[in-house]
Amino acid sequence: MTNSSTAPAAESKDLTHGGIPSGAPEGVPSPEPHKHHSKAPAKLNAATLKAALPVAFQKLDPRQMVHSPVMFVVLVGAAACTIISIVKPDVFGIAVTAWLWLTVLFGTLSEAIAEGRGKAQADSLRESRQGVTAKLRLEDGTTREVPGTDLRLNDVVICQAGDVIPSDGEIIEGLASVDESTITGESAPVIRESGGDRSSVTGGTKVLSDRIVVRITAEPGETFIDRMIKLVEGAVRQKTPNEIALHVLLVSLTIVFLVVTMALAPFASLADATPSPIVLVALLVCLIPTTIGALVPAIGIAGMDRLVQHNVLATSGRAVETAGDITTLLLDKTGTITYGNRRAVNFFPANGVEQDQLIAAARLSSLADETPEGRSIVELASARGMDGPDLAGLRDTSTDITIVEFTASTRMSGVDLDGRLIRKGAASAVGNFVTDAGGRLPAEVQRRVQEISAQGGTPLLVAEHTHDGGARVLGTVHLADVVKPGMKDRFAELRKMGIRTVMITGDNPVTAKAIAAEAGVDDFVAEATPEDKLDVIRREQGEGRLVAMTGDGTNDAPALAAADVGVAMNSGTPAAKEAANMVDLDSDPTKLINIVGIGKQLLITRGALTTFSVANDVAKYFAIVPALFTAAFPGLGLLNIMGLASPASAILSAVIFNALIIIVLVPLALRGVKYRAVSANQALGRNLLLYGLGGLIAPFLGIKLIDLVLSLIPGIG
C-alpha cells in the first residue's frame, strides 16, 4: 500500500523552513503528551436513584413498554396477577404480584438511571444558551440585536471580545481567541480564524479577544449543543444493527416460552396437576430473558454516555457500535502519531568548521524566527552554552542589520549583519544560495542530509556569504518531529485486537517509512492526496474490512464520508463535520483510538450480560419445574438439587431473584465490562468462563439464600 507517488501533499499548512507543518510552541526539552479532559459520569447513589424513580414510573406507560416486548410481557403478567390477587387474595399470590411489578420497575429504572446520568450535563449545556443575544448584520451593513435562538441558516453575526457565540457557524472575517471550556472542559483558549481548517466555531463558546464575523451554519434546534443535549438525555438514541439482532432474538425466545407456558396447563391437567394462573405467569417471567431485556436500553445509553464523557458527539448510535468492529484505522501522522512541531535536536558542522561557529550562526539566523523550529534552535544553542545578545541587543550594537524573512519561494530565512549574510533553510535552497556565489555543497554535508531524512528528521542547512565575497556551508541542523510516548504500545494493543493501522502523511516516502517504523504502524501512505485517502478506504472496504479515520479539512470530507467511522475535529471545517458521523469536541486526533475502545466495550458489555442472562435461567428451571410437578410426579423431586423448602417458596424465590438481579447488574451495565486488548476468541472464552459460569452459579446461591429467608414466613415456607 505504501504510496511512492510524487504528487504534492494535499493538505495546505503553514510552511516553515523545511516546508513542513508548523504548530503551537512546545516546552523544553520535549513536549508533554496531551492530557485529555473527560467528564466524570454521575455516580450511582441515593440522589441518582431518587431523581430516576419518577422517570421509571412514567416509563411504565404501556405505550412506551410495548417497544420492549420482553418487559411488556412482564407488565401484562403483573397486571393479570394483580386482578387475580384482588379477586382471590392470598399471601403467595400477593407476594408474586408485588415482585413482578418490581421486576418491571427495575427494568424501567435501569433505563431512567442511564438517561439521568446525562441530565446534569444537559442542564449545564442549556444554561450556556440561555439569554444569549446576537449582533445580526443586516443587508445594509448595520447591526441589530436579536435572541440567539432566532438565528437562521446563513445569517451573519458579529462577535467581539466578551461575546458568547450565539450558534454554530463559520468565521468569514477576522481572527479571535475563543474560550471553549463550556463545551470541552478545557480552560486553555484556542485560536479560530477565517479560511483554512480552523474556521468553525460552536454556539455557547466565548470570544476572548478581537472581532470576528460569523456565518451561521445550523438551524435552531440543530446546533451541536442541541444535538449533544438530545444525545446525553437519550432522546434520539437509535437502535444499532447488533441491538436490533439481539432484540429479534429476545422476542423469539419470549414467543417460544410463551407458547410452552400456555401448553403446560392442558398437559398438566391430564395428571391433575394444573398450576394456577399466577404460577404460570411466574414461570413465564422466569423463563423469558428478562435480565438482558431490562438492561439493553441502559447498555446502549451508557455507551453513548461514555462517548460524551470523552467529549465526542456521535450523530448516530450505529457509528458507536461500528467503532467496536473496526478492522482498519487510518491515522494522520502530524499531530496524531507525532507532536507536529519539529524541534532542533543536534548541530553537525561541516568539515573545517568549528561547532561553535555553526551554533552561533544558526542562532543568529533564528533570532527573528518566531516559528517553533526557529525558537527551538535558539533554545538548543543556549543549552549548548552559546548565549549572546537578543535581536534588540544586536540592533543596538550593529550599524548594518537586516532581517530576512522566510518565504515559500526562497525557503530560507536569516540575517544580514555588518556585510555578513547568514541563511538557514531547506537543503536545496541553501545549496543554491552557496553555489550561486561560487561556493559548493560539501559531499559530507549531502550525506548528513540523507542520513537525517532517512531517520525521519528534517535537515536545515546553515550557510554564509563572507565579507570577501566567499560562500560556504557551515553545517546542518537536525530537526525531529517526535513520536508521542506510548504510541508503539497502543498500536501493539490494536494489533492484538485485530486492528490494522495505516499512517497517512504528506511526507516523502523515506521520512514516512522512518516514522512508521518508530511508531510501530502496520503500513503507511506517503505524499498522500485526498484521492489517495479515498482509494485506501475503498480498497480496505472492498476486502471486507471496516475502516475508521480522522480529519479536519474540507479535503478530508470525501474520505470521512466514505469511512465506516469518520471522526471530524470540532476545530475543522463545516464540510468535514457534516461528512463525519462523529465530532471530537476536543479536536484531539488520537481520540479515535479511545473511540474504538468505547465501541468494543459496548459490544463486550452487551455480549457479557446476554451470556449471564441466558445462563441465569438454568437455575430457575431447577427451582420452578420441581415445584410445579413434584406432587404429580414424585420422581421430579430429584431435580430439587437446591433443597428448597416448599413449592411456594421455590417459585417466589426464583421470581424475587429474577427481579433483584436486574438492579444488581445496573452498575455493570452503566460502567461497562472492563475492556482488554485481546483477540475475539480470547474475549469470547473469557466471557463464557466469567459471565457464563458466573451466570450459572449465581442463581443457585441467590435462590437458595432467598428460600432460607422465605421459609420462615407463614403461608409461604
PDB file of N, CA and C in Angstrom, residues 6-54:
ATOM      1  N   THR A   6       4.703  11.025  -6.582  1.00  0.00           N
ATOM      2  CA  THR A   6       5.357  12.324  -6.393  1.00  0.00           C
ATOM      3  C   THR A   6       4.360  13.452  -6.348  1.00  0.00           C
ATOM      4  N   ALA A   7       3.075  13.132  -6.174  1.00  0.00           N
ATOM      5  CA  ALA A   7       2.064  14.189  -6.087  1.00  0.00           C
ATOM      6  C   ALA A   7       2.303  15.013  -4.854  1.00  0.00           C
ATOM      7  N   PRO A   8       2.025  16.290  -4.903  1.00  0.00           N
ATOM      8  CA  PRO A   8       2.236  17.126  -3.738  1.00  0.00           C
ATOM      9  C   PRO A   8       1.293  16.768  -2.626  1.00  0.00           C
ATOM     10  N   ALA A   9       1.712  17.077  -1.405  1.00  0.00           N
ATOM     11  CA  ALA A   9       0.843  16.819  -0.267  1.00  0.00           C
ATOM     12  C   ALA A   9      -0.426  17.607  -0.422  1.00  0.00           C
ATOM     13  N   ALA A  10      -1.532  16.957  -0.056  1.00  0.00           N
ATOM     14  CA  ALA A  10      -2.823  17.588  -0.314  1.00  0.00           C
ATOM     15  C   ALA A  10      -3.149  18.681   0.661  1.00  0.00           C
ATOM     16  N   GLU A  11      -2.765  18.486   1.906  1.00  0.00           N
ATOM     17  CA  GLU A  11      -3.200  19.429   2.923  1.00  0.00           C
ATOM     18  C   GLU A  11      -2.308  20.649   2.936  1.00  0.00           C
ATOM     19  N   SER A  12      -2.883  21.789   2.756  1.00  0.00           N
ATOM     20  CA  SER A  12      -2.132  23.044   2.760  1.00  0.00           C
ATOM     21  C   SER A  12      -1.964  23.535   4.174  1.00  0.00           C
ATOM     22  N   LYS A  13      -0.749  23.599   4.659  1.00  0.00           N
ATOM     23  CA  LYS A  13      -0.471  24.041   6.024  1.00  0.00           C
ATOM     24  C   LYS A  13       0.540  25.167   5.987  1.00  0.00           C
ATOM     25  N   ASP A  14       0.693  25.859   7.144  1.00  0.00           N
ATOM     26  CA  ASP A  14       1.701  26.912   7.220  1.00  0.00           C
ATOM     27  C   ASP A  14       3.074  26.300   7.019  1.00  0.00           C
ATOM     28  N   LEU A  15       3.873  26.948   6.200  1.00  0.00           N
ATOM     29  CA  LEU A  15       5.188  26.381   5.916  1.00  0.00           C
ATOM     30  C   LEU A  15       6.251  26.970   6.814  1.00  0.00           C
ATOM     31  N   THR A  16       7.191  26.116   7.193  1.00  0.00           N
ATOM     32  CA  THR A  16       8.383  26.576   7.893  1.00  0.00           C
ATOM     33  C   THR A  16       9.548  26.386   6.931  1.00  0.00           C
ATOM     34  N   HIS A  17      10.746  26.474   7.446  1.00  0.00           N
ATOM     35  CA  HIS A  17      11.918  26.489   6.564  1.00  0.00           C
ATOM     36  C   HIS A  17      12.079  25.218   5.760  1.00  0.00           C
ATOM     37  N   GLY A  18      11.648  24.136   6.302  1.00  0.00           N
ATOM     38  CA  GLY A  18      11.784  22.887   5.558  1.00  0.00           C
ATOM     39  C   GLY A  18      10.550  22.516   4.799  1.00  0.00           C
ATOM     40  N   GLY A  19       9.578  23.438   4.717  1.00  0.00           N
ATOM     41  CA  GLY A  19       8.344  23.119   4.022  1.00  0.00           C
ATOM     42  C   GLY A  19       7.477  22.171   4.804  1.00  0.00           C
ATOM     43  N   ILE A  20       7.518  22.229   6.133  1.00  0.00           N
ATOM     44  CA  ILE A  20       6.794  21.295   6.983  1.00  0.00           C
ATOM     45  C   ILE A  20       5.755  22.031   7.786  1.00  0.00           C
ATOM     46  N   PRO A  21       4.745  21.315   8.328  1.00  0.00           N
ATOM     47  CA  PRO A  21       3.707  21.987   9.095  1.00  0.00           C
ATOM     48  C   PRO A  21       4.254  22.600  10.352  1.00  0.00           C
ATOM     49  N   SER A  22       3.722  23.714  10.724  1.00  0.00           N
ATOM     50  CA  SER A  22       4.092  24.337  11.987  1.00  0.00           C
ATOM     51  C   SER A  22       2.897  24.345  12.893  1.00  0.00           C
ATOM     52  N   GLY A  23       3.121  24.435  14.200  1.00  0.00           N
ATOM     53  CA  GLY A  23       2.029  24.414  15.154  1.00  0.00           C
ATOM     54  C   GLY A  23       2.378  25.234  16.355  1.00  0.00           C
ATOM     55  N   ALA A  24       1.740  24.934  17.463  1.00  0.00           N
ATOM     56  CA  ALA A  24       1.960  25.690  18.687  1.00  0.00           C
ATOM     57  C   ALA A  24       3.321  25.387  19.265  1.00  0.00           C
ATOM     58  N   PRO A  25       3.915  26.321  19.986  1.00  0.00           N
ATOM     59  CA  PRO A  25       5.229  26.094  20.574  1.00  0.00           C
ATOM     60  C   PRO A  25       5.198  25.038  21.644  1.00  0.00           C
ATOM     61  N   GLU A  26       6.301  24.379  21.820  1.00  0.00           N
ATOM     62  CA  GLU A  26       6.404  23.328  22.821  1.00  0.00           C
ATOM     63  C   GLU A  26       7.459  23.699  23.854  1.00  0.00           C
ATOM     64  N   GLY A  27       7.409  22.994  24.947  1.00  0.00           N
ATOM     65  CA  GLY A  27       8.346  23.262  26.024  1.00  0.00           C
ATOM     66  C   GLY A  27       9.685  22.598  25.796  1.00  0.00           C
ATOM     67  N   VAL A  28      10.583  22.784  26.709  1.00  0.00           N
ATOM     68  CA  VAL A  28      11.919  22.217  26.638  1.00  0.00           C
ATOM     69  C   VAL A  28      12.060  21.245  27.805  1.00  0.00           C
ATOM     70  N   PRO A  29      12.639  20.054  27.625  1.00  0.00           N
ATOM     71  CA  PRO A  29      13.284  19.613  26.406  1.00  0.00           C
ATOM     72  C   PRO A  29      12.347  18.963  25.399  1.00  0.00           C
ATOM     73  N   SER A  30      11.279  18.369  25.861  1.00  0.00           N
ATOM     74  CA  SER A  30      10.341  17.751  24.932  1.00  0.00           C
ATOM     75  C   SER A  30       8.946  17.961  25.454  1.00  0.00           C
ATOM     76  N   PRO A  31       7.986  18.041  24.552  1.00  0.00           N
ATOM     77  CA  PRO A  31       6.635  18.356  24.968  1.00  0.00           C
ATOM     78  C   PRO A  31       5.994  17.242  25.754  1.00  0.00           C
ATOM     79  N   GLU A  32       5.082  17.636  26.648  1.00  0.00           N
ATOM     80  CA  GLU A  32       4.324  16.654  27.408  1.00  0.00           C
ATOM     81  C   GLU A  32       3.227  16.090  26.526  1.00  0.00           C
ATOM     82  N   PRO A  33       2.868  14.822  26.733  1.00  0.00           N
ATOM     83  CA  PRO A  33       1.754  14.295  25.968  1.00  0.00           C
ATOM     84  C   PRO A  33       0.470  15.002  26.309  1.00  0.00           C
ATOM     85  N   HIS A  34      -0.461  14.972  25.361  1.00  0.00           N
ATOM     86  CA  HIS A  34      -1.754  15.648  25.555  1.00  0.00           C
ATOM     87  C   HIS A  34      -2.493  15.020  26.718  1.00  0.00           C
ATOM     88  N   LYS A  35      -2.938  15.842  27.629  1.00  0.00           N
ATOM     89  CA  LYS A  35      -3.715  15.348  28.763  1.00  0.00           C
ATOM     90  C   LYS A  35      -5.184  15.565  28.451  1.00  0.00           C
ATOM     91  N   HIS A  36      -5.868  14.484  28.202  1.00  0.00           N
ATOM     92  CA  HIS A  36      -7.267  14.607  27.804  1.00  0.00           C
ATOM     93  C   HIS A  36      -8.143  14.861  29.013  1.00  0.00           C
ATOM     94  N   HIS A  37      -9.032  15.798  28.832  1.00  0.00           N
ATOM     95  CA  HIS A  37     -10.011  16.097  29.866  1.00  0.00           C
ATOM     96  C   HIS A  37     -11.271  15.327  29.560  1.00  0.00           C
ATOM     97  N   SER A  38     -11.768  14.539  30.520  1.00  0.00           N
ATOM     98  CA  SER A  38     -13.039  13.857  30.331  1.00  0.00           C
ATOM     99  C   SER A  38     -13.929  14.119  31.518  1.00  0.00           C
ATOM    100  N   LYS A  39     -15.207  14.136  31.236  1.00  0.00           N
ATOM    101  CA  LYS A  39     -16.183  14.425  32.272  1.00  0.00           C
ATOM    102  C   LYS A  39     -16.481  13.163  33.057  1.00  0.00           C
ATOM    103  N   ALA A  40     -16.470  13.245  34.371  1.00  0.00           N
ATOM    104  CA  ALA A  40     -16.794  12.088  35.189  1.00  0.00           C
ATOM    105  C   ALA A  40     -18.300  11.855  35.156  1.00  0.00           C
ATOM    106  N   PRO A  41     -18.718  10.592  35.004  1.00  0.00           N
ATOM    107  CA  PRO A  41     -20.144  10.322  34.987  1.00  0.00           C
ATOM    108  C   PRO A  41     -20.742  10.472  36.373  1.00  0.00           C
ATOM    109  N   ALA A  42     -22.034  10.725  36.407  1.00  0.00           N
ATOM    110  CA  ALA A  42     -22.713  10.827  37.691  1.00  0.00           C
ATOM    111  C   ALA A  42     -22.649   9.494  38.410  1.00  0.00           C
ATOM    112  N   LYS A  43     -22.391   9.509  39.699  1.00  0.00           N
ATOM    113  CA  LYS A  43     -22.281   8.285  40.473  1.00  0.00           C
ATOM    114  C   LYS A  43     -23.668   7.720  40.772  1.00  0.00           C
ATOM    115  N   LEU A  44     -23.733   6.376  40.900  1.00  0.00           N
ATOM    116  CA  LEU A  44     -24.984   5.717  41.230  1.00  0.00           C
ATOM    117  C   LEU A  44     -25.156   5.754  42.740  1.00  0.00           C
ATOM    118  N   ASN A  45     -25.885   6.731  43.239  1.00  0.00           N
ATOM    119  CA  ASN A  45     -26.097   6.888  44.668  1.00  0.00           C
ATOM    120  C   ASN A  45     -27.569   7.169  44.939  1.00  0.00           C
ATOM    121  N   ALA A  46     -27.870   7.465  46.212  1.00  0.00           N
ATOM    122  CA  ALA A  46     -29.266   7.683  46.600  1.00  0.00           C
ATOM    123  C   ALA A  46     -29.891   8.840  45.834  1.00  0.00           C
ATOM    124  N   ALA A  47     -29.119   9.909  45.619  1.00  0.00           N
ATOM    125  CA  ALA A  47     -29.650  11.074  44.908  1.00  0.00           C
ATOM    126  C   ALA A  47     -29.980  10.716  43.457  1.00  0.00           C
ATOM    127  N   THR A  48     -29.106   9.914  42.817  1.00  0.00           N
ATOM    128  CA  THR A  48     -29.350   9.495  41.436  1.00  0.00           C
ATOM    129  C   THR A  48     -30.611   8.645  41.343  1.00  0.00           C
ATOM    130  N   LEU A  49     -30.741   7.701  42.297  1.00  0.00           N
ATOM    131  CA  LEU A  49     -31.924   6.831  42.312  1.00  0.00           C
ATOM    132  C   LEU A  49     -33.195   7.637  42.557  1.00  0.00           C
ATOM    133  N   LYS A  50     -33.119   8.603  43.460  1.00  0.00           N
ATOM    134  CA  LYS A  50     -34.285   9.433  43.783  1.00  0.00           C
ATOM    135  C   LYS A  50     -34.744  10.220  42.556  1.00  0.00           C
ATOM    136  N   ALA A  51     -33.780  10.745  41.803  1.00  0.00           N
ATOM    137  CA  ALA A  51     -34.116  11.516  40.606  1.00  0.00           C
ATOM    138  C   ALA A  51     -34.665  10.622  39.496  1.00  0.00           C
ATOM    139  N   ALA A  52     -34.182   9.376  39.429  1.00  0.00           N
ATOM    140  CA  ALA A  52     -34.587   8.470  38.346  1.00  0.00           C
ATOM    141  C   ALA A  52     -35.923   7.787  38.613  1.00  0.00           C
ATOM    142  N   LEU A  53     -36.320   7.663  39.890  1.00  0.00           N
ATOM    143  CA  LEU A  53     -37.519   6.905  40.236  1.00  0.00           C
ATOM    144  C   LEU A  53     -38.793   7.452  39.594  1.00  0.00           C
ATOM    145  N   PRO A  54     -39.047   8.779  39.620  1.00  0.00           N
ATOM    146  CA  PRO A  54     -40.264   9.281  38.949  1.00  0.00           C
ATOM    147  C   PRO A  54     -40.270   8.980  37.449  1.00  0.00           C
TER     148      PRO A  54
END
